C-alpha cells in the first residue's frame, strides 16, 4: 500500500530556478522523510521532519509539514543540473513500524 | 568505510529458478529492509527485520523469502513462485525500526526470462 502521493509526477525547470514538490498522505504520522534517487541507483536520505515540526531547512532544501492537511512540500532553491533525480516522500505511521513511500516526482533540471 | 552493499548489480535468471540477492551492512544497524521498485513506481516493502533471527512480511511478501542469521546480512531469495520477479530490488538498513532514516544499497536489477 502506498500512503504518499507526490505532485507533480514530473517537473522540468532551468538551472537557478526553484523546484517545489508536494506530498499528500492519508493517515496520522510520526515522521515524514524525503529521499532522492538518481536513475538506477539507491535512495539517499535528504531530510526528516517530525509531526510536531512545521518547517525544516537543510542547505538549499526547505521542507514544510501541515498535519491538518496531511501534506508536505519540498522546496529546492537555486536548482542545479545535479539535482536531476526522482524525489520520494516516505511516512512513518503511528500504528506501524514501516516506512511507506510515495510514487515520486521526477525532476529534470536543464543547464 | 561504512555502508550497505548489494550484489550483484545485474542478475539474469531463467524462469523457474530460485535466485538469492545479497545485502550486507557494516553500519551496526538493527533493522534491515527489502524493497521492490518497478519502472516509474515507488518502493514496495517485501520483508523487514528489526533484529537478528526475526523478520516480518511486508506488503508484497508472496514468492519471496529471507533470513537474518547475522546482524550484518539480510539475503533475499526470489523463488519460482514469484509471478513477476523482474524488477529493481533495494536493500536498506536503519539504526532502529521507527523514526530514523534508512540507508540504501545501490540495488540489484533482476531480469527473469
PDB file of N, CA, C and O in Angstrom, chain A residues 31-61:
ATOM      1  N   UNK A  31       6.505  10.753  11.593  1.00  0.00           N
ATOM      2  CA  UNK A  31       7.549  11.488  10.863  1.00  0.00           C
ATOM      3  C   UNK A  31       7.266  11.414   9.378  1.00  0.00           C
ATOM      4  O   UNK A  31       6.581  10.497   8.904  1.00  0.00           O
ATOM      5  N   UNK A  32       7.862  12.358   8.654  1.00  0.00           N
ATOM      6  CA  UNK A  32       7.829  12.294   7.201  1.00  0.00           C
ATOM      7  C   UNK A  32       9.248  12.540   6.718  1.00  0.00           C
ATOM      8  O   UNK A  32       9.953  13.416   7.235  1.00  0.00           O
ATOM      9  N   UNK A  33       9.665  11.742   5.761  1.00  0.00           N
ATOM     10  CA  UNK A  33      11.027  11.860   5.247  1.00  0.00           C
ATOM     11  C   UNK A  33      10.985  12.104   3.741  1.00  0.00           C
ATOM     12  O   UNK A  33      10.049  11.686   3.063  1.00  0.00           O
ATOM     13  N   UNK A  34      12.025  12.750   3.241  1.00  0.00           N
ATOM     14  CA  UNK A  34      12.219  12.924   1.809  1.00  0.00           C
ATOM     15  C   UNK A  34      13.518  12.245   1.405  1.00  0.00           C
ATOM     16  O   UNK A  34      14.540  12.354   2.108  1.00  0.00           O
ATOM     17  N   UNK A  35      13.463  11.554   0.259  1.00  0.00           N
ATOM     18  CA  UNK A  35      14.606  10.848  -0.296  1.00  0.00           C
ATOM     19  C   UNK A  35      14.789  11.258  -1.748  1.00  0.00           C
ATOM     20  O   UNK A  35      13.823  11.617  -2.435  1.00  0.00           O
ATOM     21  N   UNK A  36      16.023  11.160  -2.227  1.00  0.00           N
ATOM     22  CA  UNK A  36      16.342  11.388  -3.630  1.00  0.00           C
ATOM     23  C   UNK A  36      16.891  10.094  -4.228  1.00  0.00           C
ATOM     24  O   UNK A  36      17.603   9.338  -3.559  1.00  0.00           O
ATOM     25  N   UNK A  37      16.541   9.848  -5.489  1.00  0.00           N
ATOM     26  CA  UNK A  37      17.049   8.685  -6.196  1.00  0.00           C
ATOM     27  C   UNK A  37      17.523   9.106  -7.572  1.00  0.00           C
ATOM     28  O   UNK A  37      16.709   9.554  -8.394  1.00  0.00           O
ATOM     29  N   UNK A  38      18.805   8.962  -7.813  1.00  0.00           N
ATOM     30  CA  UNK A  38      19.324   9.134  -9.161  1.00  0.00           C
ATOM     31  C   UNK A  38      19.004   7.871  -9.960  1.00  0.00           C
ATOM     32  O   UNK A  38      18.886   6.780  -9.404  1.00  0.00           O
ATOM     33  N   UNK A  39      18.908   8.031 -11.249  1.00  0.00           N
ATOM     34  CA  UNK A  39      18.445   6.951 -12.115  1.00  0.00           C
ATOM     35  C   UNK A  39      19.258   5.678 -11.921  1.00  0.00           C
ATOM     36  O   UNK A  39      20.489   5.692 -12.016  1.00  0.00           O
ATOM     37  N   UNK A  40      18.585   4.586 -11.612  1.00  0.00           N
ATOM     38  CA  UNK A  40      19.251   3.294 -11.485  1.00  0.00           C
ATOM     39  C   UNK A  40      20.079   3.119 -10.226  1.00  0.00           C
ATOM     40  O   UNK A  40      20.874   2.175 -10.135  1.00  0.00           O
ATOM     41  N   UNK A  41      19.894   4.010  -9.256  1.00  0.00           N
ATOM     42  CA  UNK A  41      20.688   3.941  -8.027  1.00  0.00           C
ATOM     43  C   UNK A  41      19.795   3.750  -6.810  1.00  0.00           C
ATOM     44  O   UNK A  41      18.562   3.760  -6.900  1.00  0.00           O
ATOM     45  N   UNK A  42      20.444   3.602  -5.650  1.00  0.00           N
ATOM     46  CA  UNK A  42      19.688   3.534  -4.405  1.00  0.00           C
ATOM     47  C   UNK A  42      19.206   4.912  -3.980  1.00  0.00           C
ATOM     48  O   UNK A  42      19.562   5.923  -4.577  1.00  0.00           O
ATOM     49  N   UNK A  43      18.362   4.927  -2.950  1.00  0.00           N
ATOM     50  CA  UNK A  43      17.835   6.197  -2.453  1.00  0.00           C
ATOM     51  C   UNK A  43      18.798   6.818  -1.448  1.00  0.00           C
ATOM     52  O   UNK A  43      19.506   6.107  -0.731  1.00  0.00           O
ATOM     53  N   UNK A  44      18.773   8.133  -1.404  1.00  0.00           N
ATOM     54  CA  UNK A  44      19.596   8.881  -0.455  1.00  0.00           C
ATOM     55  C   UNK A  44      18.667   9.725   0.401  1.00  0.00           C
ATOM     56  O   UNK A  44      17.824  10.454  -0.126  1.00  0.00           O
ATOM     57  N   UNK A  45      18.833   9.633   1.713  1.00  0.00           N
ATOM     58  CA  UNK A  45      18.003  10.394   2.635  1.00  0.00           C
ATOM     59  C   UNK A  45      18.354  11.875   2.554  1.00  0.00           C
ATOM     60  O   UNK A  45      19.529  12.258   2.556  1.00  0.00           O
ATOM     61  N   UNK A  46      17.313  12.717   2.486  1.00  0.00           N
ATOM     62  CA  UNK A  46      17.529  14.168   2.431  1.00  0.00           C
ATOM     63  C   UNK A  46      17.212  14.833   3.765  1.00  0.00           C
ATOM     64  O   UNK A  46      18.016  15.604   4.288  1.00  0.00           O
ATOM     65  N   UNK A  47      16.024  14.548   4.284  1.00  0.00           N
ATOM     66  CA  UNK A  47      15.589  15.283   5.467  1.00  0.00           C
ATOM     67  C   UNK A  47      14.444  14.528   6.139  1.00  0.00           C
ATOM     68  O   UNK A  47      13.657  13.859   5.470  1.00  0.00           O
ATOM     69  N   UNK A  48      14.365  14.634   7.455  1.00  0.00           N
ATOM     70  CA  UNK A  48      13.281  14.052   8.233  1.00  0.00           C
ATOM     71  C   UNK A  48      12.617  15.169   9.013  1.00  0.00           C
ATOM     72  O   UNK A  48      13.307  15.983   9.639  1.00  0.00           O
ATOM     73  N   UNK A  49      11.293  15.217   8.959  1.00  0.00           N
ATOM     74  CA  UNK A  49      10.551  16.206   9.723  1.00  0.00           C
ATOM     75  C   UNK A  49       9.551  15.467  10.599  1.00  0.00           C
ATOM     76  O   UNK A  49       8.860  14.555  10.145  1.00  0.00           O
ATOM     77  N   UNK A  50       9.519  15.817  11.873  1.00  0.00           N
ATOM     78  CA  UNK A  50       8.649  15.137  12.818  1.00  0.00           C
ATOM     79  C   UNK A  50       7.266  15.780  12.815  1.00  0.00           C
ATOM     80  O   UNK A  50       7.101  16.936  12.405  1.00  0.00           O
ATOM     81  N   UNK A  51       6.292  15.049  13.303  1.00  0.00           N
ATOM     82  CA  UNK A  51       4.906  15.520  13.205  1.00  0.00           C
ATOM     83  C   UNK A  51       4.655  16.797  13.998  1.00  0.00           C
ATOM     84  O   UNK A  51       3.697  17.520  13.717  1.00  0.00           O
ATOM     85  N   UNK A  52       5.503  17.103  14.979  1.00  0.00           N
ATOM     86  CA  UNK A  52       5.312  18.337  15.758  1.00  0.00           C
ATOM     87  C   UNK A  52       6.141  19.505  15.198  1.00  0.00           C
ATOM     88  O   UNK A  52       6.200  20.569  15.799  1.00  0.00           O
ATOM     89  N   UNK A  53       6.774  19.297  14.063  1.00  0.00           N
ATOM     90  CA  UNK A  53       7.537  20.357  13.399  1.00  0.00           C
ATOM     91  C   UNK A  53       6.759  20.856  12.194  1.00  0.00           C
ATOM     92  O   UNK A  53       6.025  20.094  11.550  1.00  0.00           O
ATOM     93  N   UNK A  54       6.956  22.101  11.850  1.00  0.00           N
ATOM     94  CA  UNK A  54       6.222  22.684  10.722  1.00  0.00           C
ATOM     95  C   UNK A  54       7.136  22.987   9.549  1.00  0.00           C
ATOM     96  O   UNK A  54       6.689  23.020   8.395  1.00  0.00           O
ATOM     97  N   UNK A  55       8.412  23.236   9.834  1.00  0.00           N
ATOM     98  CA  UNK A  55       9.337  23.587   8.765  1.00  0.00           C
ATOM     99  C   UNK A  55      10.739  23.163   9.180  1.00  0.00           C
ATOM    100  O   UNK A  55      11.102  23.195  10.357  1.00  0.00           O
ATOM    101  N   UNK A  56      11.508  22.745   8.159  1.00  0.00           N
ATOM    102  CA  UNK A  56      12.878  22.357   8.422  1.00  0.00           C
ATOM    103  C   UNK A  56      13.739  22.715   7.211  1.00  0.00           C
ATOM    104  O   UNK A  56      13.269  22.624   6.067  1.00  0.00           O
ATOM    105  N   UNK A  57      14.975  23.130   7.474  1.00  0.00           N
ATOM    106  CA  UNK A  57      15.874  23.532   6.399  1.00  0.00           C
ATOM    107  C   UNK A  57      17.127  22.661   6.434  1.00  0.00           C
ATOM    108  O   UNK A  57      17.598  22.257   7.500  1.00  0.00           O
ATOM    109  N   UNK A  58      17.664  22.418   5.255  1.00  0.00           N
ATOM    110  CA  UNK A  58      18.969  21.753   5.152  1.00  0.00           C
ATOM    111  C   UNK A  58      19.612  22.238   3.865  1.00  0.00           C
ATOM    112  O   UNK A  58      19.247  21.810   2.773  1.00  0.00           O
ATOM    113  N   UNK A  59      20.578  23.143   3.992  1.00  0.00           N
ATOM    114  CA  UNK A  59      21.226  23.697   2.797  1.00  0.00           C
ATOM    115  C   UNK A  59      20.213  24.386   1.895  1.00  0.00           C
ATOM    116  O   UNK A  59      19.488  25.279   2.321  1.00  0.00           O
ATOM    117  N   UNK A  60      20.106  23.923   0.660  1.00  0.00           N
ATOM    118  CA  UNK A  60      19.152  24.518  -0.298  1.00  0.00           C
ATOM    119  C   UNK A  60      17.761  23.871  -0.210  1.00  0.00           C
ATOM    120  O   UNK A  60      16.889  24.190  -1.022  1.00  0.00           O
ATOM    121  N   UNK A  61      17.579  22.982   0.730  1.00  0.00           N
ATOM    122  CA  UNK A  61      16.295  22.306   0.882  1.00  0.00           C
ATOM    123  C   UNK A  61      15.476  22.934   1.998  1.00  0.00           C
ATOM    124  O   UNK A  61      15.999  23.265   3.059  1.00  0.00           O
TER     125      UNK A  61
END
